[in-house]
mmCIF file of C-alpha atoms in Angstrom:
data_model
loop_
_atom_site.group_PDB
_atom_site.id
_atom_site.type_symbol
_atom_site.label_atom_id
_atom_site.label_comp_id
_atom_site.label_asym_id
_atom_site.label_seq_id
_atom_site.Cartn_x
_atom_site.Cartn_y
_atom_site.Cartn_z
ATOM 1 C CA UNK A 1 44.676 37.504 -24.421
ATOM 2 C CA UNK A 2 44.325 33.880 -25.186
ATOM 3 C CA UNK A 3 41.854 32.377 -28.249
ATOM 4 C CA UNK A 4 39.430 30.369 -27.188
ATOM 5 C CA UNK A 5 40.911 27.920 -29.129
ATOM 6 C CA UNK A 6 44.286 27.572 -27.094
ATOM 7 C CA UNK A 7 41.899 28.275 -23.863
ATOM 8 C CA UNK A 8 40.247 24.700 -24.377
ATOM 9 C CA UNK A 9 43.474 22.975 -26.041
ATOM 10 C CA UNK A 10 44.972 23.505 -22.761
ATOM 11 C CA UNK A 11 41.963 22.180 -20.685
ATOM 12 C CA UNK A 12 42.465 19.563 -22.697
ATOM 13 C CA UNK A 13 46.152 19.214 -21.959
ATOM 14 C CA UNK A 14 45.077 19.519 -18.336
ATOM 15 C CA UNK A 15 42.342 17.062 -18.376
ATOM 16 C CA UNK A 16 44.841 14.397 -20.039
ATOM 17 C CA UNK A 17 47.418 14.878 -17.093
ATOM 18 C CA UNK A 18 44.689 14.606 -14.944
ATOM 19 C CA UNK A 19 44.046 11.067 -15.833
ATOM 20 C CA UNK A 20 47.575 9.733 -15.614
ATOM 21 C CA UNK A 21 47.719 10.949 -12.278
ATOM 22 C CA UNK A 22 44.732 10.168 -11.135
ATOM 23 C CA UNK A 23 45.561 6.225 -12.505
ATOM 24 C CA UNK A 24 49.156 6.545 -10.850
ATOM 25 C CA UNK A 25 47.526 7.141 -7.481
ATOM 26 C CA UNK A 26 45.220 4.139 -7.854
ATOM 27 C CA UNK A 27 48.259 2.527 -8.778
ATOM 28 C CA UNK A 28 50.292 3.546 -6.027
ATOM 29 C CA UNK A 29 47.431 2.748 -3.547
ATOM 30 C CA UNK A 30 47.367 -0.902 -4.331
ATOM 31 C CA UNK A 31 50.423 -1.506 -4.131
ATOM 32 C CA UNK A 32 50.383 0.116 -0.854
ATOM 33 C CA UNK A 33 47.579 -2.247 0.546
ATOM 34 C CA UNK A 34 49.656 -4.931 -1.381
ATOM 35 C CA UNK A 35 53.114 -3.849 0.815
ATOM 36 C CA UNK A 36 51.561 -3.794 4.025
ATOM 37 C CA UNK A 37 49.526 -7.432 4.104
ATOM 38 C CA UNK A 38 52.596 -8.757 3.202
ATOM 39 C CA UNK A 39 54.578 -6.490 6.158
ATOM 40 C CA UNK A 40 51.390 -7.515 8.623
ATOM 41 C CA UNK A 41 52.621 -11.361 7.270
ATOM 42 C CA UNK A 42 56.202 -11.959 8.405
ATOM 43 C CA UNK A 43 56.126 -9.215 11.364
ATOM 44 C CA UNK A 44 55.858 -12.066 13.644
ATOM 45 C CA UNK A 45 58.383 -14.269 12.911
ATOM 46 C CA UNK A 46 60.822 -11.180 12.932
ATOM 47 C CA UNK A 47 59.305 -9.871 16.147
ATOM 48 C CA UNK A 48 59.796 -13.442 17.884
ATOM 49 C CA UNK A 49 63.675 -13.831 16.665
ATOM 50 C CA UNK A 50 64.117 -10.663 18.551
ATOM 51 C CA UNK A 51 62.183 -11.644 21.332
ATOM 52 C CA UNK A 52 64.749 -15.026 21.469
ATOM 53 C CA UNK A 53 67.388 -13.118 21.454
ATOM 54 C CA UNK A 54 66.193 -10.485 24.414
ATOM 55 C CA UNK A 55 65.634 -14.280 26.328
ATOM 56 C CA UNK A 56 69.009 -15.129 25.950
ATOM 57 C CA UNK A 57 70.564 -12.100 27.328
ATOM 58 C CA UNK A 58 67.935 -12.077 29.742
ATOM 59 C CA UNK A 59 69.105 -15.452 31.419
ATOM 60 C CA UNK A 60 72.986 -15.488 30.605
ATOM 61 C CA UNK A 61 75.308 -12.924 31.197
ATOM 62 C CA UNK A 62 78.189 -14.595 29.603
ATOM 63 C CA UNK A 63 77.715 -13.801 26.120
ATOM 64 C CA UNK A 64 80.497 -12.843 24.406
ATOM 65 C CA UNK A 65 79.776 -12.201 20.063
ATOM 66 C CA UNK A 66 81.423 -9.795 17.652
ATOM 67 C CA UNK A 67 78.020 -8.882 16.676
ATOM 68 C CA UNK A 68 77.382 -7.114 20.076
ATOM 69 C CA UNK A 69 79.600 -4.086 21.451
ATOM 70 C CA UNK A 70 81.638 -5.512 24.349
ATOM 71 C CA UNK A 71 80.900 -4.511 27.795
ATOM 72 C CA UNK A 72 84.286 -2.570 27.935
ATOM 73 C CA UNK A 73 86.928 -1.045 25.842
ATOM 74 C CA UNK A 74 84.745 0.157 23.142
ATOM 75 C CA UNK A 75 87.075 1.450 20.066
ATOM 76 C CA UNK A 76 85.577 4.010 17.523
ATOM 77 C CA UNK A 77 84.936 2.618 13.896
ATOM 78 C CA UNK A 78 87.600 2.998 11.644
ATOM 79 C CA UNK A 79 85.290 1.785 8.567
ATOM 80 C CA UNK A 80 81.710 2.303 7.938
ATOM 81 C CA UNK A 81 79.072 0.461 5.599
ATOM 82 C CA UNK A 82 76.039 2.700 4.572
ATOM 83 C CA UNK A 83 72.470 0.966 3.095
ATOM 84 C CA UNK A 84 71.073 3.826 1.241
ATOM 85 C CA UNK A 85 67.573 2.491 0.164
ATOM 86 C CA UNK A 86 65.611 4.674 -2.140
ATOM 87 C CA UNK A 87 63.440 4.264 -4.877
ATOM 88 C CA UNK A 88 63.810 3.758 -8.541
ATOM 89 C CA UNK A 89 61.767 6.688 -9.421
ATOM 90 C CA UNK A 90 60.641 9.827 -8.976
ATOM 91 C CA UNK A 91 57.353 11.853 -8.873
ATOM 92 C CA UNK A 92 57.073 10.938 -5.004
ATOM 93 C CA UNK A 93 57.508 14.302 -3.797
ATOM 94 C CA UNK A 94 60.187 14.840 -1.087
ATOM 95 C CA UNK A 95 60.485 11.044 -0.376
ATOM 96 C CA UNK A 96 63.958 10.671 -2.200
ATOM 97 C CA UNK A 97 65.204 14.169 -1.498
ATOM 98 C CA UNK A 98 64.643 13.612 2.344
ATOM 99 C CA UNK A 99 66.719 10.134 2.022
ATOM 100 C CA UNK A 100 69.635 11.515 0.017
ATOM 101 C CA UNK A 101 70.046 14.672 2.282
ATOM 102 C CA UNK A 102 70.513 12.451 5.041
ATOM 103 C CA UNK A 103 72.959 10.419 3.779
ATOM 104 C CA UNK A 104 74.828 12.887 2.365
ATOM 105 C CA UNK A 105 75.143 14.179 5.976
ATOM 106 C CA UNK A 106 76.274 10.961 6.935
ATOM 107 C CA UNK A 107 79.041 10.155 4.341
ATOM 108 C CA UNK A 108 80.987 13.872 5.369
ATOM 109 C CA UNK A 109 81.000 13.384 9.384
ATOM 110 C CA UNK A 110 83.033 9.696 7.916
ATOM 111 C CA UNK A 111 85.496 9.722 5.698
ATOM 112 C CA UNK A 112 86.191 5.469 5.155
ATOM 113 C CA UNK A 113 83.318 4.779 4.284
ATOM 114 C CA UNK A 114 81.823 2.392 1.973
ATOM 115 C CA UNK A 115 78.044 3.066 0.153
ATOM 116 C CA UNK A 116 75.417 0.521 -0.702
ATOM 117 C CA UNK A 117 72.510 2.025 -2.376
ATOM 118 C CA UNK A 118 69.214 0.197 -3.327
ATOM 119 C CA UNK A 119 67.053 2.004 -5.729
ATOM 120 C CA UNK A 120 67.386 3.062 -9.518
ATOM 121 C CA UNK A 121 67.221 7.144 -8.298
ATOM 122 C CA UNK A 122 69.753 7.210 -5.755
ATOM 123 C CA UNK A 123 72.450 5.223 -8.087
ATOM 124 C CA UNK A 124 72.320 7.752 -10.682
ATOM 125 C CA UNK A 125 72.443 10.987 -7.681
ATOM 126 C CA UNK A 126 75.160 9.190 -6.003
ATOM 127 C CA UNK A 127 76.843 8.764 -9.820
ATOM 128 C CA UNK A 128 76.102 12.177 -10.874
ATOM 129 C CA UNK A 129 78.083 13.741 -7.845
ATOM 130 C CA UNK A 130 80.581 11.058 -8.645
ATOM 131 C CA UNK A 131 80.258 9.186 -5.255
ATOM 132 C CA UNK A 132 81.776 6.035 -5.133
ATOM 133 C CA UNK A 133 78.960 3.386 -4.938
ATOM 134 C CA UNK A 134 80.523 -0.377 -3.557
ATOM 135 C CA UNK A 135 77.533 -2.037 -5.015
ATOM 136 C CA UNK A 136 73.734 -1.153 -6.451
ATOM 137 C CA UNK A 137 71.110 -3.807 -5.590
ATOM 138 C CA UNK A 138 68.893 -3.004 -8.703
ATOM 139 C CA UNK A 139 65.385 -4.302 -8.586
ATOM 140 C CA UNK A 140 64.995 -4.654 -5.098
ATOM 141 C CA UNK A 141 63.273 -1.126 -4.555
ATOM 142 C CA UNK A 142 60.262 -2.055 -6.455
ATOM 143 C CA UNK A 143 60.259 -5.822 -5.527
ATOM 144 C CA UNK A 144 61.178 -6.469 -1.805
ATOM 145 C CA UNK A 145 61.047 -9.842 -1.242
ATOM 146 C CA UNK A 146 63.141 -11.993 1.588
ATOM 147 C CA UNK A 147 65.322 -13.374 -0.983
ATOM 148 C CA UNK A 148 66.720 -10.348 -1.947
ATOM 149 C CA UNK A 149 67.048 -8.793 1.611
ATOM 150 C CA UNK A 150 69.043 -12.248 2.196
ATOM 151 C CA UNK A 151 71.353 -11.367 -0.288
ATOM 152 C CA UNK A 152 71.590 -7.626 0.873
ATOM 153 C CA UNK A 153 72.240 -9.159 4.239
ATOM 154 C CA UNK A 154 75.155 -11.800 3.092
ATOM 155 C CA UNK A 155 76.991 -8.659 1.330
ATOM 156 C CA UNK A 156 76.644 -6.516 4.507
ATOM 157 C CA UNK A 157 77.621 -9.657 7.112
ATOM 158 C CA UNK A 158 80.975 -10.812 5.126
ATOM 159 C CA UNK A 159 82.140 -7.319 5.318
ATOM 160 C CA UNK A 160 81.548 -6.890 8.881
ATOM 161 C CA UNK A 161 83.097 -10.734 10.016
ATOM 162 C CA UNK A 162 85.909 -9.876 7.305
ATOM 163 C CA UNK A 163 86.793 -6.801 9.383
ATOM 164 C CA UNK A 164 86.277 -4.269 5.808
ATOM 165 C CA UNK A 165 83.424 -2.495 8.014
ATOM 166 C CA UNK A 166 83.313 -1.785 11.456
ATOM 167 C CA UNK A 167 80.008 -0.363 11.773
ATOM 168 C CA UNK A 168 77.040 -1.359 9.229
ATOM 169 C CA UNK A 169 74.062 1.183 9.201
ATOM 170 C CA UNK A 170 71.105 1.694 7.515
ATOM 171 C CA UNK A 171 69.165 4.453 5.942
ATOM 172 C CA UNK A 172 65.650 4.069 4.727
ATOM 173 C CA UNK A 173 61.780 5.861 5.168
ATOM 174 C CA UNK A 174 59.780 4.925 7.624
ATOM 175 C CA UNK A 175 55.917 5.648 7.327
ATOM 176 C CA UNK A 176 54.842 6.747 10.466
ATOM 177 C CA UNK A 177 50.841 6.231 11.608
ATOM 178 C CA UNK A 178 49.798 10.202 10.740
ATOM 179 C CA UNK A 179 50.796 8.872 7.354
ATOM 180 C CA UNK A 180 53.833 10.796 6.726
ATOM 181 C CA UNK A 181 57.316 9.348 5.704
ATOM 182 C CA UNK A 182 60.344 10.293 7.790
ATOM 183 C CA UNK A 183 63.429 9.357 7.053
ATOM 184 C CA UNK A 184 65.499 6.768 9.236
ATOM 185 C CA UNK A 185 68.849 6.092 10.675
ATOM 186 C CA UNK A 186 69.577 2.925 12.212
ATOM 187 C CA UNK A 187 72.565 0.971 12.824
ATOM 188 C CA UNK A 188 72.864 -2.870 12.004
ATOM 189 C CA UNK A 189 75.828 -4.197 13.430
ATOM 190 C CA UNK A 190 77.488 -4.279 16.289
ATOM 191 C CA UNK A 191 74.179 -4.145 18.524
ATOM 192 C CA UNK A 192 74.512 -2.390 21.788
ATOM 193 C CA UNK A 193 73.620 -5.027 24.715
ATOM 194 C CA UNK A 194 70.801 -3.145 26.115
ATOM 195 C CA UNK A 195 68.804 -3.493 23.159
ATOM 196 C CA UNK A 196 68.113 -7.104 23.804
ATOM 197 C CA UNK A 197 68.497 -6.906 27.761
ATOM 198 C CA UNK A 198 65.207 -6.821 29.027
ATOM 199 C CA UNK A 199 62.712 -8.642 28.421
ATOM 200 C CA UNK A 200 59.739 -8.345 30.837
ATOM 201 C CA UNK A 201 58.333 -11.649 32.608
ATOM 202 C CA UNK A 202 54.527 -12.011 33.020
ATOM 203 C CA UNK A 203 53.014 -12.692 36.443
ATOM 204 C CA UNK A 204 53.328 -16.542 36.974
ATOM 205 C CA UNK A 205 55.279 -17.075 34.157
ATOM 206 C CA UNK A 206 58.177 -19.819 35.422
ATOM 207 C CA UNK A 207 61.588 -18.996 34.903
ATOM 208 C CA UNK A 208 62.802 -21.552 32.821
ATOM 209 C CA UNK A 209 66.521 -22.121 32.541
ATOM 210 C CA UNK A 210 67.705 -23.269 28.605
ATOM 211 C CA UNK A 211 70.679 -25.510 27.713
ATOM 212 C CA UNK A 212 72.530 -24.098 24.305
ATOM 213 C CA UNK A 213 74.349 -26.029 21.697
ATOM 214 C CA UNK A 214 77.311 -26.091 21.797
ATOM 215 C CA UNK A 215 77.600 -22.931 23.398
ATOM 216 C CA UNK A 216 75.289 -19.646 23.953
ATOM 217 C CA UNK A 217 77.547 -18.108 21.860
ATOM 218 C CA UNK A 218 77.171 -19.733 18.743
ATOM 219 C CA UNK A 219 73.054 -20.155 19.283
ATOM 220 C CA UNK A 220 73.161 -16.369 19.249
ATOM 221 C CA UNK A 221 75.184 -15.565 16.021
ATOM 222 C CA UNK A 222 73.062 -18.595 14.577
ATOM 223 C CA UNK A 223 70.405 -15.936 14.867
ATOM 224 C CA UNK A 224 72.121 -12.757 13.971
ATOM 225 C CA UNK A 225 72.161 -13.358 10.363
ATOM 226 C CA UNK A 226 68.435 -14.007 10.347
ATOM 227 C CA UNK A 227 67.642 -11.351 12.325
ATOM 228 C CA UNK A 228 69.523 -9.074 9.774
ATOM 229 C CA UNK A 229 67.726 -10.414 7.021
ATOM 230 C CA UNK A 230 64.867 -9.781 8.364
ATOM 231 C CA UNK A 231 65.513 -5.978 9.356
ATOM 232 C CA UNK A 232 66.450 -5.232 6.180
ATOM 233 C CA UNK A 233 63.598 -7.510 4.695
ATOM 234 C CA UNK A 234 61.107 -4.915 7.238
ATOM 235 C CA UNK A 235 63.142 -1.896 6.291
ATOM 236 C CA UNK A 236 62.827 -2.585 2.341
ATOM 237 C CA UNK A 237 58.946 -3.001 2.546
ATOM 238 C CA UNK A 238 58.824 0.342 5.203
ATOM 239 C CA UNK A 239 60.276 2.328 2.518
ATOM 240 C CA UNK A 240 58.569 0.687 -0.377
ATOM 241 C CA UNK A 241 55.703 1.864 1.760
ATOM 242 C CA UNK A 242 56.644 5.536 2.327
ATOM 243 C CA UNK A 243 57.187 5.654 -1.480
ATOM 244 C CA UNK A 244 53.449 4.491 -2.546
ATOM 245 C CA UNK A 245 52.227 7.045 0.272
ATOM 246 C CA UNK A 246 54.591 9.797 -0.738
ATOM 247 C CA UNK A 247 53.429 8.782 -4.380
ATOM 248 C CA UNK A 248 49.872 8.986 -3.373
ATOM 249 C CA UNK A 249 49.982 12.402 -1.625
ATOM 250 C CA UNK A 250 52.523 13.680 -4.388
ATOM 251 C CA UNK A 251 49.185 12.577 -6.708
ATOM 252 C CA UNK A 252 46.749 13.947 -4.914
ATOM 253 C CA UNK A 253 47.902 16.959 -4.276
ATOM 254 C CA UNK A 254 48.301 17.342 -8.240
ATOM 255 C CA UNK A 255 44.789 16.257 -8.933
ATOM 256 C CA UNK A 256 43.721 19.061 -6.782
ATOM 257 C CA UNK A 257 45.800 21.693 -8.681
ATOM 258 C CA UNK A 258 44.976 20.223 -11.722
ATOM 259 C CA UNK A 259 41.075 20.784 -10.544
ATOM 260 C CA UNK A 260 41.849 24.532 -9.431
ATOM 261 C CA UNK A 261 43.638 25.016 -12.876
ATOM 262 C CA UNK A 262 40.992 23.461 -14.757
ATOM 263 C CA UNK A 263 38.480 25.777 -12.736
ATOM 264 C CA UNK A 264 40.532 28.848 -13.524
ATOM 265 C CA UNK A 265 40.807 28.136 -17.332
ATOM 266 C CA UNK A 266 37.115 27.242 -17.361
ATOM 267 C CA UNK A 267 36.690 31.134 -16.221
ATOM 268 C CA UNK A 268 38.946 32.072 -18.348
ATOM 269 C CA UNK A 269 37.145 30.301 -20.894
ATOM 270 C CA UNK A 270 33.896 31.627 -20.194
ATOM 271 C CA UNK A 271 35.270 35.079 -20.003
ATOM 272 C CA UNK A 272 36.533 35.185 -23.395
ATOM 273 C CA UNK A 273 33.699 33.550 -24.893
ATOM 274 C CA UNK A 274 31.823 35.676 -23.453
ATOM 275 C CA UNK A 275 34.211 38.656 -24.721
ATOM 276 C CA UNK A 276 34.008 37.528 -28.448
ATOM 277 C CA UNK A 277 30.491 37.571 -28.160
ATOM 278 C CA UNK A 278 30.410 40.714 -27.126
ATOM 279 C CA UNK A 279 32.758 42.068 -29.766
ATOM 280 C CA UNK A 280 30.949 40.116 -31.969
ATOM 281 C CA UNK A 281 27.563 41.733 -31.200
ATOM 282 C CA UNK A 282 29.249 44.917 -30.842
ATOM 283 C CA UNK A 283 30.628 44.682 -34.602
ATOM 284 C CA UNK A 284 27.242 43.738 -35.676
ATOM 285 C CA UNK A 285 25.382 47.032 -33.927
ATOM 286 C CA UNK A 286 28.233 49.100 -35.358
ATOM 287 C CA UNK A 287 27.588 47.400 -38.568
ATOM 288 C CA UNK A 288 23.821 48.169 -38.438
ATOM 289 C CA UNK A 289 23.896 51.598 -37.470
ATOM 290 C CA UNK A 290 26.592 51.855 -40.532
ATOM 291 C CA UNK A 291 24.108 50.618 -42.896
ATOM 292 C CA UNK A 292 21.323 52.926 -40.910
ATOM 293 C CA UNK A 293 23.449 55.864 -41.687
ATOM 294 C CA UNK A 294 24.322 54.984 -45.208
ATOM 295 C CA UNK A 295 20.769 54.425 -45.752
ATOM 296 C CA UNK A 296 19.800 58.097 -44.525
ATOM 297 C CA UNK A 297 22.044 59.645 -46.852
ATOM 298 C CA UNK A 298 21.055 58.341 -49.454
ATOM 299 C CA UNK A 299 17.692 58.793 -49.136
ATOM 300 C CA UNK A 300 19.016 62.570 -47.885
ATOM 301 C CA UNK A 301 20.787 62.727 -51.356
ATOM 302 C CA UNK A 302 18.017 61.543 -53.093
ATOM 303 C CA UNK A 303 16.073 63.969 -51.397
ATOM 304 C CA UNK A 304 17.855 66.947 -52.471
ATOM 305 C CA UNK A 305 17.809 65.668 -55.825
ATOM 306 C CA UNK A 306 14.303 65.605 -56.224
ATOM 307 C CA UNK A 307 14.419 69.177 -54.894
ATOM 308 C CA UNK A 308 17.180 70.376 -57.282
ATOM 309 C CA UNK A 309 14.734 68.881 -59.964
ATOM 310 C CA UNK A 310 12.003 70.501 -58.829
ATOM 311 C CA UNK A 311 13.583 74.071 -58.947
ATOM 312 C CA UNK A 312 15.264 73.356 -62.191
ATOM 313 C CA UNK A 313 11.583 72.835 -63.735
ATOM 314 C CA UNK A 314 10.204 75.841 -61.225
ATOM 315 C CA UNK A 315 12.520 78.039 -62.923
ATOM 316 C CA UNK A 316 12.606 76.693 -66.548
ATOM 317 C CA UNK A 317 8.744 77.290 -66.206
#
């Protein structure tokens, strides 16, 4: 059994970890709040690139990009490109496992393929399984800004209008509104046709007819690169996102075991305090009745000395 002394050097302990966690998920939660204004900021102008491209196809039919799958003869990739985004730490419970799993799956059912990984963690788990990595955005994870997703998104386009990749996707965590992060596949380039083919028309909204310069083609891949940018701009701040949240539950859920420990040690505690009490008391009776019994003897030996005296003089007499 425990001292009392180790008992309350490890509540201690406890009560120490406590506070880092408890100042990690306070931590985490700001940035959080921090994440999503700025999210909730450029949404729009995102949301109304894709809305000009759905307007185009909506109103020509003729548009013929590299950026799109054509309308026939689709041929299978014969290279990939993979954005791993992940963060560049740990202690956010599954939130980097989940990522990594998945693209891990991803990388065997391809076997050209080339990896781009944002985030500190998933370099070295790519490195330490000796995974070839084309290129590691560092500082991105913990710092998405448009600027860096522009540069992400220059890497990724001269591969694809080179011809080194035939297919660009992207893997990242996507907080969903029950608050739980789930990871995400997507694919970035070529964009199937339907995905920016309808586009509904309000009631007595006038069909206007545009003129494009110098052709619809070359409005459209104007746009692309933007559009990438910014997908990749939403997709770092989504999983910047899932990692505060994963952080924050990953937090939580150890301030509530540190609680229950801290509970369970404070029993403890009490129990054997109140054990060494016990024995103490007990030590102290045993003690006193020792001394009781000591005492009677004496006085029993004395007793019988007085007596032995006593005869002595009876018989001397």
């Amino acid at each position: 059994m425990a001292s009392t002394k180790e008992i309350k050097n490890r509540i201690e302990s406890v009560q120490n970890t406590q506070k880092i966690t408890n100042a990690m998920y306070l931590i985490a939660s700001t940035k959080l709040t921090k994440a999503r204004a700025e999210l909730d900021k450029t949404l729009p102008y995102f949301r109304l690139q894709e809305s000009e491209m759905k307007r185009i196809f909506q109103r020509r039919n003729d548009v013929d990009s590299h950026y799109f799958y054509p309308e026939t003869g689709r041929k299978s990739a014969e290279a990939y490109a993979y954005l791993v985004i992940t963060a560049d730490k740990g202690l956010a419970g599954a939130y980097n496992h989940n990522i990594l799993k998945m693209a891990e799956e991803e990388l065997k059912k391809h076997k050209n393929t080339m990896l781009y990984v944002v985030g500190e963690y998933g370099r070295q788990y790519f490195r330490r399984r000796k995974i070839p990595i084309e290129r590691s955005f560092l500082y991105t994870a913990q710092n998405p800004t448009f600027r860096r997703a522009r540069e992400i998104s220059n890497v990724l386009l001269d591969l694809y209008n080179t011809g080194k990749a035939n297919e660009i996707r992207i893997i990242f965590s996507q907080l969903e509104r029950g608050g739980q992060a789930v990871p995400r596949k997507s694919q970035l380039l070529p964009f199937e046709r339907g995905q920016f083919g309808r586009m509904e028309i309000r009631e007595g909204e006038i069909r206007k007819e545009y003129e494009f310069f110098p052709n619809v083609t070359a409005a459209l891949e104007n746009i692309v690169p933007s559009y990438i940018a910014g997908y990749i701009y939403g997709a770092l701040v989504e999983s910047f996102c899932s990692e505060q949240n994963a952080r924050m539950n990953a937090m939580k859920a150890a301030n509530d075991n540190a609680d229950e420990l801290l509970g369970n040690l404070s029993v403890e505690y009490n129990r054997v305090r109140q054990w060494a009490i016990t024995q103490e008391i007990t030590e102290v009776s045993a003690g006193a009745k020792a001394q009781r019994k000591k005492k009677q003897k004496r006085r029993e030996q004395e007793a019988a000395g007085v007596q032995q005296i006593e005869r002595r003089r009876a018989d001397n007499d």
